[in-house]
Amino acid sequence: MKLELGKIKISDVQFGAETKVENGTLFVNKQKIIDLVLEDERLIKADVELARPGESVRIAPVKDVIEPRVKVSGDGGIFPGILDKVKTVGSGRTHALVGATVITCGKIVGFQEGLIDMSGPTAKYTPFSQTNNVCVVIEGRADLDTHAYEEAGRMAGLKVAKYVGEAGRNVEPDEIVTYETKPLLDQIKEYPDLPKIGYVHMLQSQGLLHDTYYYGVDAKVMLPTFMYPTEIMDGAIVSGNCVAPCDKVTTFHHFNNPVIEDLYKRHGKDLNFIGVILTNENVWLMDKERSSDMTAKLCRHLGLDGVIVTEEGYGNPDTDLMMNCKKVSREGVNVVLITDEFPGRDGKSQSVADTVEEADAVVSCGNGNIIEYFPPMDKIIGTLDYIETMIGGYEGSLKEDGSIEAEIQIIIASTIANGYNKLAAQGF
């Protein structure tokens, strides 16, 4: 499967009479976005705010972050099975507005969401302090249960991202990158002397608002499967979860998975990137056993020499991570794990909730329990009402002057366990 990704570089975002890209600036029509969001009767209020790098702006609570993309040619459309018909994506040409995002935020009561600072000492922990953000602030009806509210917020973000992405359809990209993964036997024949490497991509699927969607299917009801990496770049996976902000894999991160990007960069040089094994993170022991058994079976069936495994979340999912590590290793496949750590504020507790002796190659994305000072900002997009109940916040976190003291796990993507961050941990 071959995908051309056209990267249209966005250096600024402004409101305009029409939604378009012109000389590196993304113009968006505010009222059209509001009208699009309010087509969903579950939402009673909507607004659009802009947030640019370096501004004194705090965004909270954040539901999802999405990079606007548009399918220019090839099968299917962006977000198949959700906004477009179910059709296998990952081939043809797609344009991405690189440097721009759509962020959903606002009164998302009861969800474990976090914040983004566009400037100040904590801006360095999130990639979205460096992007030009179209912030969609929503409020749902008071009688909605949390699952309906989550769905309404998720769909609002996806619809706006698709609408904004259309602005790049007829724009000549600044860069075109081609990604290709061939059918298994062809792929192996092409580089017979290179080690065959796969990626085990664990999706958050614990339920109770901890959900991810694969072609519109809730990941907790799926079995491990093989997919082409380019499918992920075309919107086959979207976030619908409300997990700890620091390692929340937003839809943006599915589009821009750094493990996939790095494996492609080395493909044909020192490794043969075979593809992605998609699996889930479960609550019940028998489901964990089933999925890890099948993941190991797929690794053996594909004849892999090595795999990289990433998780989303921490605590309960650490068991899924270790089960995958143990069983895949016992199939004779080398395993490298990527995760983040939560050893407590004093650093003296066990960094992950579970471990196995086979976990002898682990990459750390940092310690989420570190406490930081968040200075007051001139502008708040959304609300600070829930700071003290967010993961990473606590009673007394929010000060009268608008400043915050909290663990960095309150920041969106600060220690994200697929490596899209700037933190690591060093052992002594």
Coordinates of N, CA, C and O in Angstrom, one line a residue, residues 177-273:
V177 N 5.9 13.4 0.9 CA 6.6 12.3 1.4 C 5.8 11.0 1.0 O 4.6 11.0 1.2
T178 N 6.5 10.1 0.5 CA 5.9 8.8 0.0 C 6.2 7.7 1.0 O 7.4 7.5 1.4
Y179 N 5.2 7.0 1.4 CA 5.3 5.9 2.3 C 4.7 4.6 1.6 O 3.6 4.7 1.0
E180 N 5.4 3.5 1.7 CA 4.9 2.3 1.1 C 5.3 1.1 1.9 O 6.4 0.9 2.3
T181 N 4.3 0.2 2.1 CA 4.4 -1.1 2.6 C 3.7 -2.1 1.7 O 2.6 -1.9 1.4
K182 N 4.5 -3.0 1.2 CA 4.0 -4.0 0.2 C 3.4 -5.2 0.9 O 3.6 -5.4 2.1
P183 N 2.6 -6.0 0.2 CA 2.1 -7.3 0.8 C 3.2 -8.1 1.3 O 4.4 -8.0 0.8
L184 N 2.9 -8.9 2.3 CA 4.0 -9.5 3.2 C 5.1 -10.2 2.4 O 6.3 -9.9 2.6
L185 N 4.7 -11.1 1.4 CA 5.8 -11.9 0.7 C 6.6 -11.0 -0.1 O 7.8 -11.2 -0.3
D186 N 6.0 -10.0 -0.8 CA 6.7 -9.0 -1.6 C 7.7 -8.2 -0.7 O 8.8 -7.9 -1.1
Q187 N 7.1 -7.8 0.5 CA 7.9 -7.0 1.4 C 9.2 -7.7 1.8 O 10.3 -7.2 1.9
I188 N 9.0 -9.0 2.2 CA 10.2 -9.8 2.6 C 11.2 -10.0 1.5 O 12.4 -9.9 1.7
K189 N 10.7 -10.3 0.3 CA 11.6 -10.5 -0.8 C 12.4 -9.3 -1.2 O 13.5 -9.4 -1.7
E190 N 11.8 -8.1 -0.9 CA 12.5 -6.9 -1.3 C 13.8 -6.7 -0.5 O 14.8 -6.2 -1.1
Y191 N 13.8 -7.0 0.7 CA 15.0 -6.8 1.6 C 15.2 -8.1 2.4 O 15.1 -8.1 3.6
P192 N 15.6 -9.2 1.7 CA 15.7 -10.5 2.4 C 16.8 -10.6 3.4 O 16.7 -11.4 4.3
D193 N 17.8 -9.7 3.4 CA 18.9 -9.7 4.3 C 18.7 -8.8 5.5 O 19.6 -8.8 6.4
L194 N 17.6 -8.0 5.6 CA 17.4 -7.1 6.7 C 16.5 -7.7 7.7 O 15.6 -8.5 7.3
P195 N 16.6 -7.4 9.0 CA 15.7 -7.9 10.0 C 14.3 -7.4 9.8 O 14.1 -6.3 9.5
K196 N 13.4 -8.3 10.0 CA 11.9 -8.0 9.8 C 11.4 -7.4 11.1 O 11.3 -8.2 12.1
I197 N 11.0 -6.2 11.0 CA 10.5 -5.5 12.2 C 9.1 -5.1 12.1 O 8.6 -4.6 11.1
G198 N 8.3 -5.3 13.2 CA 6.9 -4.9 13.3 C 6.7 -3.9 14.4 O 7.6 -3.7 15.3
Y199 N 5.5 -3.4 14.5 CA 5.1 -2.4 15.5 C 3.8 -2.9 16.1 O 2.8 -3.0 15.4
V200 N 3.8 -3.2 17.4 CA 2.6 -3.6 18.2 C 2.1 -2.3 18.8 O 2.6 -1.8 19.7
H201 N 0.9 -1.9 18.3 CA 0.3 -0.6 18.7 C -0.9 -0.9 19.6 O -1.9 -1.4 19.1
M202 N -0.7 -0.7 20.9 CA -1.8 -0.9 21.8 C -2.7 0.3 21.9 O -2.3 1.4 22.2
L203 N -4.0 0.0 21.8 CA -5.0 1.1 21.8 C -5.7 1.0 23.2 O -6.1 0.0 23.7
Q204 N -5.9 2.2 23.7 CA -6.7 2.3 25.0 C -8.1 1.9 24.7 O -8.8 2.4 23.8
S205 N -8.6 0.9 25.5 CA -10.0 0.4 25.2 C -10.6 -0.2 26.5 O -11.2 -1.2 26.5
Q206 N -10.4 0.5 27.6 CA -10.9 0.0 28.9 C -12.3 0.3 29.2 O -12.9 -0.1 30.2
G207 N -12.9 1.1 28.3 CA -14.3 1.5 28.6 C -14.4 2.6 29.6 O -13.4 3.1 30.0
L208 N -15.6 2.9 30.0 CA -15.9 4.0 30.9 C -15.1 5.3 30.4 O -14.4 5.9 31.2
L209 N -15.3 5.6 29.2 CA -14.8 6.8 28.5 C -13.3 6.6 28.2 O -12.6 7.6 27.9
H210 N -12.8 5.4 28.2 CA -11.4 5.0 27.8 C -11.5 4.2 26.5 O -11.3 3.0 26.5
D211 N -11.8 4.9 25.4 CA -12.1 4.2 24.2 C -11.3 4.8 23.0 O -11.0 6.0 23.0
T212 N -11.1 3.9 22.0 CA -10.4 4.3 20.8 C -11.2 3.6 19.7 O -11.7 2.5 19.9
Y213 N -11.2 4.2 18.5 CA -12.0 3.6 17.4 C -11.2 3.3 16.1 O -10.4 4.1 15.7
Y214 N -11.4 2.1 15.6 CA -10.7 1.6 14.4 C -11.7 1.4 13.3 O -12.6 0.5 13.4
Y215 N -11.7 2.2 12.3 CA -12.7 2.2 11.2 C -14.1 2.3 11.9 O -15.0 1.7 11.4
G216 N -14.2 3.0 12.9 CA -15.5 3.2 13.6 C -15.9 2.2 14.6 O -16.9 2.3 15.3
V217 N -15.1 1.1 14.8 CA -15.3 0.1 15.7 C -14.6 0.4 17.0 O -13.5 0.7 17.0
D218 N -15.4 0.2 18.1 CA -14.8 0.4 19.4 C -13.7 -0.7 19.7 O -14.0 -1.9 19.5
A219 N -12.5 -0.3 20.0 CA -11.4 -1.2 20.0 C -11.5 -2.3 21.1 O -10.9 -3.3 21.0
K220 N -12.4 -2.1 22.1 CA -12.5 -3.1 23.1 C -13.2 -4.3 22.7 O -13.2 -5.4 23.3
V221 N -13.9 -4.2 21.5 CA -14.6 -5.4 21.0 C -13.9 -6.1 19.9 O -14.4 -7.0 19.3
M222 N -12.7 -5.6 19.5 CA -12.0 -6.1 18.4 C -10.9 -7.1 18.9 O -10.5 -7.1 20.1
L223 N -10.4 -7.9 18.0 CA -9.3 -8.8 18.2 C -8.1 -8.3 17.5 O -8.2 -7.5 16.6
P224 N -6.9 -8.6 18.0 CA -5.7 -8.1 17.4 C -5.7 -8.4 15.9 O -6.1 -9.5 15.4
T225 N -5.2 -7.4 15.1 CA -5.3 -7.6 13.6 C -4.0 -6.9 13.0 O -3.3 -6.1 13.7
F226 N -3.8 -7.2 11.8 CA -2.7 -6.6 11.1 C -3.2 -5.4 10.2 O -4.3 -5.5 9.7
M227 N -2.4 -4.3 10.2 CA -2.8 -3.2 9.3 C -1.6 -2.6 8.7 O -0.5 -2.6 9.2
Y228 N -1.8 -2.0 7.5 CA -0.7 -1.2 6.9 C -0.5 0.1 7.7 O -1.5 0.8 8.1
P229 N 0.7 0.5 7.9 CA 1.0 1.8 8.6 C 0.3 3.0 8.0 O -0.1 3.9 8.7
T230 N 0.2 3.0 6.7 CA -0.4 4.1 6.0 C -1.9 4.3 6.3 O -2.4 5.4 6.1
E231 N -2.6 3.2 6.7 CA -4.0 3.4 7.1 C -4.1 4.3 8.2 O -5.1 5.1 8.3
I232 N -3.2 4.2 9.2 CA -3.2 5.1 10.4 C -3.1 6.5 10.0 O -3.8 7.4 10.5
M233 N -2.2 6.8 9.0 CA -2.0 8.2 8.5 C -3.2 8.8 7.9 O -3.3 10.0 7.7
D234 N -4.2 7.9 7.5 CA -5.4 8.3 6.7 C -6.6 8.4 7.6 O -7.7 8.4 7.1
G235 N -6.5 8.3 8.9 CA -7.6 8.4 9.8 C -8.3 7.2 10.2 O -9.5 7.2 10.6
A236 N -7.7 6.0 10.0 CA -8.4 4.7 10.4 C -8.5 4.6 11.9 O -9.4 3.8 12.3
I237 N -7.7 5.3 12.6 CA -7.8 5.3 14.1 C -8.1 6.7 14.6 O -7.4 7.6 14.3
V238 N -9.1 6.8 15.5 CA -9.3 8.1 16.1 C -9.5 7.9 17.6 O -9.9 6.9 18.1
S239 N -9.1 9.0 18.4 CA -9.2 8.9 19.8 C -10.6 9.2 20.3 O -11.3 10.1 19.7
G240 N -11.1 8.5 21.2 CA -12.4 8.8 21.9 C -12.2 8.6 23.4 O -13.2 8.4 24.1
N241 N -11.0 8.7 23.9 CA -10.8 8.4 25.3 C -10.5 9.6 26.1 O -10.2 10.7 25.6
C242 N -10.6 9.4 27.4 CA -10.4 10.4 28.4 C -9.5 9.9 29.5 O -9.9 9.7 30.6
V243 N -8.3 9.6 29.1 CA -7.3 9.0 30.0 C -6.4 10.1 30.6 O -6.6 11.3 30.3
A244 N -5.4 9.7 31.3 CA -4.5 10.7 31.9 C -3.9 11.6 30.8 O -3.5 11.1 29.8
P245 N -4.0 12.9 30.9 CA -3.6 13.8 29.8 C -2.2 13.6 29.3 O -1.9 13.7 28.1
C246 N -1.2 13.2 30.2 CA 0.2 13.2 29.8 C 0.4 12.1 28.8 O 1.3 12.3 27.9
D247 N -0.3 11.0 28.8 CA 0.0 9.9 27.8 C -1.3 9.6 27.0 O -1.4 8.6 26.4
K248 N -2.1 10.6 26.9 CA -3.3 10.5 26.0 C -2.9 10.6 24.5 O -2.2 11.5 24.1
V249 N -3.2 9.5 23.8 CA -2.9 9.5 22.4 C -4.0 10.2 21.6 O -5.1 9.6 21.4
T250 N -3.9 11.4 21.3 CA -4.9 12.1 20.6 C -5.0 11.7 19.1 O -4.1 10.9 18.6
T251 N -6.0 12.1 18.4 CA -6.1 11.7 17.0 C -4.9 12.3 16.2 O -4.4 11.7 15.3
F252 N -4.4 13.4 16.6 CA -3.2 14.0 16.1 C -2.0 13.0 16.1 O -1.3 12.8 15.2
H253 N -1.9 12.4 17.3 CA -0.8 11.4 17.5 C -1.0 10.1 16.7 O 0.0 9.5 16.3
H254 N -2.2 9.8 16.4 CA -2.4 8.6 15.5 C -2.0 9.0 14.1 O -1.3 8.2 13.4
F255 N -2.3 10.2 13.6 CA -1.9 10.7 12.3 C -0.4 10.7 12.2 O 0.2 10.4 11.2
N256 N 0.3 11.2 13.3 CA 1.7 11.5 13.3 C 2.4 10.6 14.3 O 3.1 11.0 15.3
N257 N 2.3 9.3 14.2 CA 2.9 8.3 15.1 C 4.4 8.3 14.9 O 4.9 7.9 13.8
P258 N 5.2 8.7 15.9 CA 6.7 8.8 15.7 C 7.3 7.4 15.5 O 8.4 7.3 14.9
V259 N 6.7 6.3 16.1 CA 7.3 5.0 15.9 C 7.2 4.6 14.4 O 8.2 4.1 13.8
I260 N 6.1 4.8 13.8 CA 5.9 4.6 12.4 C 6.8 5.4 11.5 O 7.4 4.9 10.6
E261 N 6.8 6.7 11.8 CA 7.7 7.6 11.1 C 9.2 7.2 11.1 O 9.8 7.1 10.1
D262 N 9.7 6.8 12.3 CA 11.1 6.4 12.4 C 11.3 5.1 11.8 O 12.4 4.9 11.2
L263 N 10.4 4.1 11.8 CA 10.6 2.9 11.2 C 10.6 3.0 9.7 O 11.4 2.4 9.0
Y264 N 9.8 3.9 9.1 CA 9.8 4.2 7.7 C 11.2 4.8 7.3 O 11.7 4.5 6.2
K265 N 11.7 5.7 8.1 CA 13.0 6.3 7.8 C 14.1 5.3 7.7 O 15.1 5.5 6.9
R266 N 14.0 4.3 8.5 CA 15.1 3.2 8.5 C 14.8 2.1 7.5 O 15.6 1.2 7.3
H267 N 13.6 2.1 7.0 CA 13.1 1.0 6.2 C 14.0 0.9 4.9 O 14.2 1.9 4.2
G268 N 14.5 -0.3 4.6 CA 15.3 -0.5 3.5 C 16.8 -0.2 3.7 O 17.6 -0.4 2.8
K269 N 17.1 0.4 4.9 CA 18.5 0.7 5.2 C 19.1 -0.3 6.2 O 20.0 -1.0 5.8
D270 N 18.5 -0.4 7.4 CA 19.0 -1.4 8.3 C 17.9 -2.2 8.9 O 18.1 -3.0 9.8
L271 N 16.7 -2.1 8.4 CA 15.6 -2.9 8.8 C 14.5 -3.0 7.7 O 14.5 -2.2 6.8
N272 N 13.7 -4.0 7.8 CA 12.5 -4.2 6.9 C 11.3 -4.0 7.7 O 10.9 -4.9 8.5
F273 N 10.6 -2.9 7.5 CA 9.4 -2.6 8.3 C 8.2 -3.3 7.7 O 7.7 -2.9 6.6

